[in-house]
XYZ file of C-alpha atoms in Angstrom:
551
model
C -17.282 23.612 -1.392
C -19.857 24.087 1.328
C -22.697 23.806 -1.185
C -21.191 20.586 -2.570
C -20.967 19.106 0.911
C -24.588 20.027 1.634
C -25.689 18.387 -1.614
C -23.604 15.347 -0.791
C -25.142 14.913 2.637
C -28.639 15.702 1.372
C -28.289 13.131 -1.381
C -27.334 10.482 1.138
C -30.287 11.366 3.301
C -32.748 10.932 0.455
C -31.472 7.385 -0.125
C -31.664 6.141 3.421
C -34.538 3.680 2.934
C -32.364 0.910 1.484
C -29.712 1.610 4.121
C -32.291 1.237 6.906
C -33.013 -2.323 5.804
C -29.365 -3.272 5.344
C -28.102 -1.730 8.566
C -31.036 -3.099 10.573
C -30.141 -6.578 9.331
C -26.553 -5.887 10.334
C -27.662 -4.909 13.823
C -29.485 -8.265 14.156
C -26.243 -10.009 13.213
C -24.541 -8.019 15.959
C -26.818 -9.596 18.569
C -25.274 -12.995 17.806
C -21.827 -11.742 18.748
C -22.510 -9.397 21.670
C -25.467 -9.127 23.995
C -25.857 -5.374 23.680
C -28.619 -4.443 21.219
C -28.339 -1.361 19.085
C -31.417 0.457 17.901
C -30.033 1.707 14.595
C -32.906 3.781 13.224
C -32.709 6.845 15.528
C -29.023 7.345 14.746
C -29.106 6.344 11.093
C -28.802 9.876 9.723
C -25.770 10.644 11.895
C -24.249 7.248 11.128
C -24.455 7.725 7.361
C -23.054 11.237 7.535
C -20.139 10.253 9.773
C -19.043 7.214 7.775
C -19.381 9.023 4.437
C -17.496 12.064 5.713
C -14.633 9.904 6.987
C -14.425 8.081 3.646
C -14.597 11.402 1.794
C -11.759 12.754 3.941
C -9.715 9.626 3.193
C -10.298 9.946 -0.548
C -9.361 13.641 -0.586
C -6.135 13.009 1.329
C -5.200 10.346 -1.204
C -6.113 12.234 -4.389
C -5.261 15.903 -3.773
C -2.132 16.908 -5.740
C -1.539 13.251 -6.576
C 0.901 13.897 -9.432
C 3.207 16.389 -7.685
C 5.872 13.922 -6.527
C 8.302 12.660 -9.216
C 8.152 8.975 -10.034
C 10.102 6.547 -7.895
C 12.119 3.802 -9.646
C 9.381 1.186 -9.036
C 6.603 3.553 -10.038
C 8.219 4.251 -13.393
C 8.396 0.532 -14.240
C 4.688 0.148 -13.499
C 3.810 3.365 -15.330
C 5.870 2.567 -18.425
C 4.772 -1.040 -18.978
C 1.158 -0.105 -18.239
C 1.568 2.514 -20.962
C 2.874 -0.184 -23.340
C -0.174 -2.291 -22.456
C -2.482 0.681 -23.004
C -0.844 1.673 -26.296
C -0.061 -1.708 -27.880
C -2.092 -4.230 -25.836
C 1.114 -6.093 -24.921
C 1.941 -7.372 -21.444
C 4.062 -10.290 -20.195
C 4.100 -11.255 -16.529
C 7.432 -11.453 -14.723
C 7.710 -11.672 -10.908
C 10.419 -8.983 -10.884
C 7.780 -6.329 -11.612
C 4.979 -8.071 -9.657
C 1.564 -9.266 -10.788
C -0.579 -8.239 -13.767
C -3.624 -6.849 -11.940
C -2.288 -3.353 -11.301
C -0.924 -3.100 -14.859
C -4.370 -3.729 -16.313
C -5.993 -1.369 -13.810
C -3.427 1.344 -14.601
C -3.989 0.888 -18.336
C -7.702 1.375 -17.633
C -6.844 4.538 -15.708
C -4.883 5.812 -18.731
C -7.889 5.174 -20.934
C -10.159 7.092 -18.555
C -7.864 9.973 -17.584
C -5.053 10.079 -20.193
C -1.382 9.267 -19.502
C 0.442 11.217 -16.788
C 1.896 10.678 -13.324
C -1.324 11.147 -11.374
C -3.335 8.731 -13.529
C -0.752 6.008 -12.837
C -1.433 6.487 -9.111
C -5.232 6.567 -9.309
C -5.831 2.886 -8.561
C -3.653 2.620 -5.414
C -5.288 5.843 -4.151
C -8.753 4.460 -4.918
C -8.096 1.186 -3.108
C -6.527 3.132 -0.238
C -9.747 5.080 0.205
C -11.733 1.864 -0.216
C -9.796 0.240 2.616
C -11.079 2.924 4.995
C -14.663 2.174 3.940
C -14.062 -1.572 4.205
C -13.279 -1.163 7.900
C -16.994 -0.534 8.429
C -17.558 -4.266 7.860
C -16.046 -4.776 11.321
C -19.256 -3.297 12.751
C -20.632 -6.691 13.905
C -17.566 -7.231 16.096
C -16.816 -3.745 17.421
C -18.887 -0.900 18.799
C -19.927 1.781 16.345
C -17.693 4.441 17.921
C -14.711 2.080 17.815
C -15.275 1.421 14.109
C -15.418 5.171 13.465
C -12.193 5.622 15.398
C -10.430 2.960 13.327
C -11.695 4.588 10.138
C -10.304 7.961 11.264
C -6.948 6.409 12.203
C -6.742 4.709 8.794
C -7.892 7.827 6.920
C -5.167 9.989 8.508
C -2.467 7.316 8.881
C 0.877 8.723 7.611
C 2.006 5.430 6.081
C -1.373 4.411 4.645
C -1.840 7.816 3.023
C 1.708 7.863 1.644
C 1.593 4.340 0.203
C -1.883 5.029 -1.237
C -0.297 7.883 -3.212
C 2.437 5.560 -4.482
C 2.108 3.589 -7.745
C 2.920 0.220 -6.235
C 0.740 -2.881 -5.644
C 0.951 -2.796 -1.840
C -2.231 -0.827 -1.171
C -4.323 -3.050 -3.439
C -2.984 -6.122 -1.658
C -3.758 -4.519 1.693
C -7.364 -3.937 0.591
C -7.783 -7.599 -0.340
C -6.026 -8.675 2.864
C -8.629 -6.800 4.903
C -11.392 -8.334 2.772
C -9.861 -11.764 3.447
C -9.851 -11.110 7.198
C -13.438 -9.824 7.252
C -14.690 -12.666 5.044
C -13.022 -15.232 7.311
C -14.505 -13.699 10.467
C -17.966 -13.526 8.921
C -17.946 -17.123 7.711
C -16.718 -18.415 11.053
C -19.455 -16.409 12.794
C -22.438 -17.078 10.520
C -21.404 -19.825 8.057
C -22.976 -18.054 5.080
C -21.739 -19.259 1.650
C -21.276 -15.714 0.315
C -18.207 -15.258 2.510
C -16.520 -18.296 0.948
C -16.498 -16.334 -2.289
C -15.090 -13.348 -0.396
C -12.206 -15.442 0.950
C -11.184 -17.125 -2.302
C -11.739 -14.182 -4.650
C -9.754 -11.850 -2.375
C -6.894 -14.382 -2.442
C -7.151 -14.687 -6.241
C -6.878 -10.950 -6.829
C -4.069 -10.725 -4.276
C -2.056 -13.395 -6.067
C -2.494 -11.614 -9.395
C -1.278 -8.382 -7.837
C 1.738 -9.170 -5.655
C 3.833 -12.242 -4.806
C 3.821 -11.422 -1.100
C 0.381 -13.058 -1.094
C 2.311 -16.279 -0.411
C 3.248 -14.710 2.933
C -0.338 -13.536 3.466
C -1.678 -17.031 2.759
C 0.735 -18.615 5.223
C -0.202 -16.082 7.904
C -3.913 -16.627 7.179
C -3.651 -20.418 7.513
C -1.646 -20.297 10.741
C -4.009 -17.705 12.239
C -6.975 -19.829 11.156
C -5.528 -22.822 12.985
C -5.232 -20.670 16.102
C -8.837 -19.532 15.680
C -10.149 -23.108 15.293
C -8.257 -24.255 18.370
C -9.808 -21.342 20.288
C -13.363 -22.454 19.471
C -15.128 -24.972 21.679
C -15.859 -28.418 20.270
C -19.476 -27.633 19.408
C -18.633 -24.482 17.383
C -15.731 -26.204 15.676
C -17.960 -29.114 14.666
C -20.643 -26.699 13.408
C -18.062 -24.903 11.269
C -16.791 -28.146 9.724
C -20.358 -29.247 8.990
C -21.023 -25.885 7.347
C -17.960 -26.302 5.128
C -19.200 -29.759 4.101
C -22.651 -28.323 3.393
C -21.166 -25.504 1.309
C -18.720 -27.711 -0.613
C -20.418 -26.845 -3.931
C -20.016 -23.139 -3.217
C -16.409 -23.830 -2.259
C -15.822 -25.594 -5.574
C -17.475 -22.824 -7.587
C -15.566 -20.084 -5.752
C -12.310 -21.955 -6.340
C -13.133 -22.345 -10.041
C -13.880 -18.614 -10.398
C -10.654 -17.735 -8.595
C -8.527 -20.018 -10.781
C -10.199 -18.609 -13.896
C -9.417 -15.028 -12.819
C -5.796 -15.928 -12.109
C -5.410 -17.837 -15.394
C -6.791 -14.990 -17.476
C -4.627 -12.319 -15.870
C -1.369 -14.253 -15.671
C -1.711 -15.431 -19.286
C -2.575 -11.909 -20.499
C -5.995 -13.260 -21.498
C -4.443 -16.109 -23.443
C -1.848 -14.046 -25.338
C 1.097 -15.066 -23.127
C 0.625 -18.690 -21.913
C 4.113 -18.737 -20.362
C 2.765 -16.382 -17.694
C 0.818 -19.320 -16.229
C 3.989 -21.360 -15.677
C 5.674 -18.333 -14.110
C 2.734 -17.968 -11.730
C 3.009 -21.565 -10.475
C 4.537 -21.859 -6.974
C 7.753 -23.620 -8.001
C 10.456 -22.794 -5.428
C 13.185 -24.290 -7.649
C 12.409 -22.155 -10.708
C 13.891 -18.652 -10.493
C 11.510 -17.468 -13.209
C 8.462 -18.440 -11.148
C 6.788 -16.090 -8.702
C 7.747 -18.069 -5.622
C 11.192 -19.143 -6.817
C 12.280 -15.655 -7.829
C 11.421 -14.039 -4.506
C 12.930 -16.883 -2.508
C 16.256 -16.074 -4.204
C 15.770 -12.386 -3.383
C 15.639 -13.249 0.313
C 19.386 -13.845 0.211
C 20.038 -10.672 -1.789
C 18.594 -8.511 1.026
C 18.028 -5.392 -1.040
C 18.086 -2.306 1.130
C 20.233 -3.972 3.821
C 17.915 -2.689 6.531
C 18.323 -4.044 10.082
C 15.966 -6.747 11.344
C 14.312 -4.204 13.673
C 13.601 -1.846 10.750
C 9.798 -1.907 11.111
C 10.116 -1.340 14.848
C 11.751 1.994 13.932
C 9.240 3.122 11.309
C 6.055 2.160 13.147
C 6.596 4.319 16.272
C 8.085 7.117 14.157
C 4.948 7.520 12.035
C 2.197 5.489 13.714
C 2.716 5.944 17.439
C -0.970 5.422 18.375
C -1.449 2.243 16.369
C 1.974 0.921 17.362
C 1.470 1.306 21.128
C -2.214 0.358 21.387
C -1.941 -2.262 18.653
C 1.025 -3.971 20.307
C -0.778 -4.045 23.663
C -3.914 -5.307 21.912
C -1.880 -7.992 20.113
C -0.324 -9.303 23.344
C -3.645 -9.134 25.195
C -5.503 -10.761 22.317
C -3.233 -13.801 22.141
C -4.364 -14.688 25.663
C -7.950 -13.550 25.150
C -10.966 -15.832 25.375
C -12.304 -14.218 22.216
C -11.426 -16.480 19.283
C -11.772 -13.593 16.820
C -9.492 -11.280 18.794
C -6.962 -14.100 19.065
C -7.167 -14.666 15.296
C -6.294 -11.017 14.604
C -3.559 -10.984 17.264
C -1.839 -14.071 15.864
C -2.029 -12.435 12.421
C -0.399 -9.253 13.779
C 2.390 -11.155 15.529
C 3.147 -13.317 12.490
C 3.129 -10.302 10.149
C 5.594 -8.341 12.243
C 7.837 -11.395 12.694
C 7.857 -12.669 9.093
C 8.286 -9.281 7.427
C 11.131 -8.494 9.835
C 12.882 -11.771 9.011
C 12.333 -11.489 5.240
C 15.448 -10.351 3.386
C 13.886 -7.351 1.641
C 12.759 -4.702 4.138
C 11.378 -1.552 2.562
C 9.294 1.325 3.982
C 6.255 0.590 1.798
C 6.097 -2.961 3.195
C 5.507 -1.514 6.668
C 1.776 -1.175 5.900
C 1.444 -4.981 5.872
C 2.473 -5.029 9.538
C 0.408 -1.923 10.286
C -3.033 -3.208 9.222
C -3.345 -6.060 11.758
C -2.054 -3.741 14.506
C -4.825 -1.310 13.567
C -7.367 -4.103 14.085
C -5.913 -5.190 17.432
C -6.105 -1.518 18.458
C -9.854 -1.671 17.817
C -10.355 -4.858 19.845
C -8.317 -3.438 22.746
C -10.269 -0.172 22.883
C -13.588 -1.959 22.485
C -12.797 -4.279 25.379
C -11.381 -1.841 27.919
C -12.909 1.571 27.179
C -16.340 0.837 28.772
C -14.522 -0.119 31.987
C -12.611 3.171 32.269
C -13.994 5.638 34.799
C -14.975 9.237 33.984
C -11.898 11.159 35.204
C -9.318 8.821 33.652
C -11.397 8.980 30.474
C -10.938 12.741 30.242
C -7.164 12.394 30.606
C -7.056 9.532 28.087
C -9.096 11.491 25.535
C -6.806 14.501 25.928
C -3.627 12.465 25.455
C -5.168 10.620 22.513
C -6.272 13.862 20.841
C -2.805 15.440 21.165
C -1.138 12.309 19.818
C -3.610 12.130 16.951
C -2.840 15.751 16.080
C 0.876 14.943 15.933
C 0.215 11.842 13.828
C -1.959 13.852 11.444
C 0.795 16.432 11.117
C 3.264 13.605 10.377
C 0.906 12.500 7.609
C 0.724 16.003 6.161
C 4.483 16.511 6.410
C 5.262 13.162 4.767
C 2.745 13.220 1.892
C 2.409 16.932 1.160
C 5.569 18.708 2.379
C 8.330 16.092 2.025
C 6.955 13.499 -0.426
C 10.274 13.343 -2.298
C 12.589 14.458 0.502
C 14.759 11.583 1.790
C 14.947 13.062 5.279
C 11.708 11.124 5.717
C 12.625 7.496 6.414
C 9.434 6.408 4.652
C 10.673 8.039 1.430
C 13.905 5.985 1.363
C 15.564 6.596 -2.068
C 13.660 9.056 -4.225
C 13.985 10.695 -7.641
C 14.459 14.442 -7.245
C 11.925 16.959 -8.677
C 14.499 18.603 -10.980
C 14.720 15.340 -12.966
C 11.007 15.361 -13.736
C 11.049 19.067 -14.601
C 14.038 18.667 -16.961
C 12.607 15.609 -18.696
C 9.268 17.362 -19.247
C 11.051 20.349 -20.826
C 12.950 18.034 -23.178
C 9.851 16.147 -24.314
C 7.816 19.328 -24.767
C 10.373 20.827 -27.194
C 9.357 21.123 -30.844
C 10.743 19.294 -32.711
C 11.397 16.610 -30.138
C 15.132 16.127 -29.604
C 17.053 12.872 -29.918
C 18.495 11.655 -26.623
C 21.193 9.196 -25.626
C 20.479 7.683 -22.210
C 23.059 5.839 -20.130
C 22.014 2.393 -18.849
C 22.258 3.358 -15.169
C 19.492 5.942 -15.623
C 16.801 3.827 -17.289
C 14.258 4.345 -14.508
C 12.440 6.669 -14.160
C 13.820 8.462 -17.244
C 12.423 5.796 -19.583
C 8.982 6.804 -18.330
C 9.508 10.548 -18.592
C 11.164 10.333 -22.020
C 8.672 7.799 -23.410
C 7.576 10.139 -26.211
C 11.082 11.189 -27.283
C 13.381 9.292 -29.675
C 15.881 7.556 -27.403
C 19.067 5.559 -27.672
C 19.778 3.404 -24.606
C 23.470 2.675 -24.660
C 26.683 2.919 -22.736
C 28.349 4.338 -25.843
C 27.723 7.558 -27.704
C 25.939 7.280 -31.030
C 27.367 8.513 -34.332
C 26.689 11.369 -34.816
C 25.948 12.576 -31.276
C 22.293 13.006 -30.384
C 20.859 16.388 -29.416
C 21.178 15.506 -25.753
C 23.071 12.869 -23.767
C 22.350 11.892 -20.169
C 24.839 9.853 -18.142
C 25.393 9.199 -14.483
C 28.543 10.667 -12.992
C 29.709 7.111 -12.263
C 29.834 6.057 -15.911
C 33.172 6.176 -17.719
C 31.448 7.306 -20.915
C 30.481 10.567 -19.186
C 34.079 11.777 -19.495
C 34.131 10.848 -23.162
C 30.811 12.601 -23.798
C 32.232 15.868 -22.517
C 34.486 15.992 -25.611
C 31.545 16.132 -27.991
C 29.167 18.597 -26.326
C 29.534 22.258 -25.589
C 27.686 22.272 -22.263
C 27.227 19.866 -19.384
C 24.933 20.364 -16.429
C 25.069 18.351 -13.208
C 21.698 17.485 -11.632
C 20.757 15.523 -8.509
C 19.163 12.289 -9.708
C 18.357 10.315 -6.556
C 18.875 11.219 -2.922
C 18.650 9.235 0.283
C 19.285 9.400 3.980
C 20.375 6.254 5.793
C 21.076 7.124 9.439
C 24.141 5.645 11.071
C 23.360 2.674 13.287
C 25.312 4.130 16.209
C 23.222 5.769 18.951
C 22.935 9.521 18.142
C 21.654 10.597 21.551
C 18.275 11.790 22.854
C 18.503 15.382 21.582
C 19.189 14.482 17.907
C 16.348 11.938 18.025
C 13.898 14.509 19.371
C 15.023 17.067 16.799
C 14.467 14.533 14.072
C 11.068 13.416 15.353
C 9.620 16.907 15.692
C 11.580 18.924 13.112
C 13.144 16.286 10.782
C 16.650 17.566 11.471
C 18.995 14.763 10.422
C 22.154 13.970 12.383
C 24.165 12.707 9.390
C 24.632 13.777 5.779
C 22.331 12.857 2.912
C 23.613 10.697 0.082
C 23.000 11.459 -3.595
C 23.429 9.991 -7.049
C 23.875 12.640 -9.730
C 23.580 12.763 -13.506
C 25.214 14.834 -16.213
C 23.028 16.428 -18.883
C 25.006 17.152 -22.065
C 23.641 19.481 -24.755
C 24.680 21.382 -27.886
C 26.744 18.733 -29.742
C 29.887 20.021 -31.417
C 29.648 19.856 -35.195
C 32.261 17.752 -36.936
C 33.141 15.703 -33.858
C 32.424 11.989 -33.680
C 32.830 9.661 -30.748
């Protein structure tokens, strides 16, 4: 490992010439935003090593043992229909299972790495590592050390690491959200046409990935209004003139974005109905916007409105405290860019808390803007802190960072499928994956009857076995039958099989809303000792059908 690291760093050093030019140009851009000049060349070698090492750490944390956790319900839907796309070239967009982008990317991952749990999670992990690297584009607005600090916080963030190892579209959307923010800041600062493409293309890929981009777009527009109102009349007029000058670039970028969306939503022309489903029609429940508007009233999960205010301090205490202070301070700041990020953070936390569906993986959409306001706060106040208070602050920060890093390790590597972690929520238990893999590896492959309540993730794990999805037993009985303990047919199945085995299918822990007291809270925070019982949903695995019996 040491030799590989040496080669890695040496290889970067040999290719520094092109970086010298690029980073020197970036330092000139910095002079337009802050008065402090940075002579980049003497520290270039250290800079490259530090940024690359942080990104490498982020990638390793997201990829190591990626396939160990059994598939969650949502992951199995993505994995299975991506497998259908990979195997048969068939895909039809429906807002229930989110946008087409991740399905095509996952099918590509299957082609590159074969079909298994880890390969279905490659793309979210890749974009999760890419998000850490993308933070470096904040360099023109923040000091170099502050950017490094944000990269470290993102690389070791418990929620960002966990969601990056989760086959859902959230991490890809978060990557494009950060690209949207950076592109907006850069165009407002320098009015270069390239950033128009960054804005519109990041929105296009976001829309083709997840319907919550409607929320992101609304937040972006409202924050942009706040930013424009924060600019003086001369800068605002210059920005409007630049937009008029770049109208041809705006038109071309919009055309490219619409083309990307049309191709993906229509499955490259094979499913034209996908285009109508993608249109923002609030009155059509089959459209992306209409479907999720109806889900607001369903309120799946039934989490309290303060749900994210519980998860953020539990897992992200540094970003939550500093980011909240930075958000409040930034709203009243003279810096238009800081105010833009602060309005974004406030709107994200408010809208996601009001939205009917509150889930742990959605917490990252409130976390990202708080991470950015953390950077602006530190960058503004740290140079003003005296030496002795600095020592105390560094010590407290280091201890808190150690605890946060341990929370990350405990969540993603010790308890990734243990519902005592609030971020896990409801999770398939490992015994289900192990049992399904034993069934599908048998030779010859057995026939299986699967009850309708157990479709996901068992449809994914039993994809290569002959299956019969029904609430009724087939005639004659299949080699195996799997039913939930809540199904009436489970009692009937017991008459036709010699053995039945009860297995935990899904488990969860939803703490009681009543105040448990300080001691139980501290025990939970440090040792994950719950103060109420876990819930579970079990299945019955029937085997050895009785000869001569028929349902």
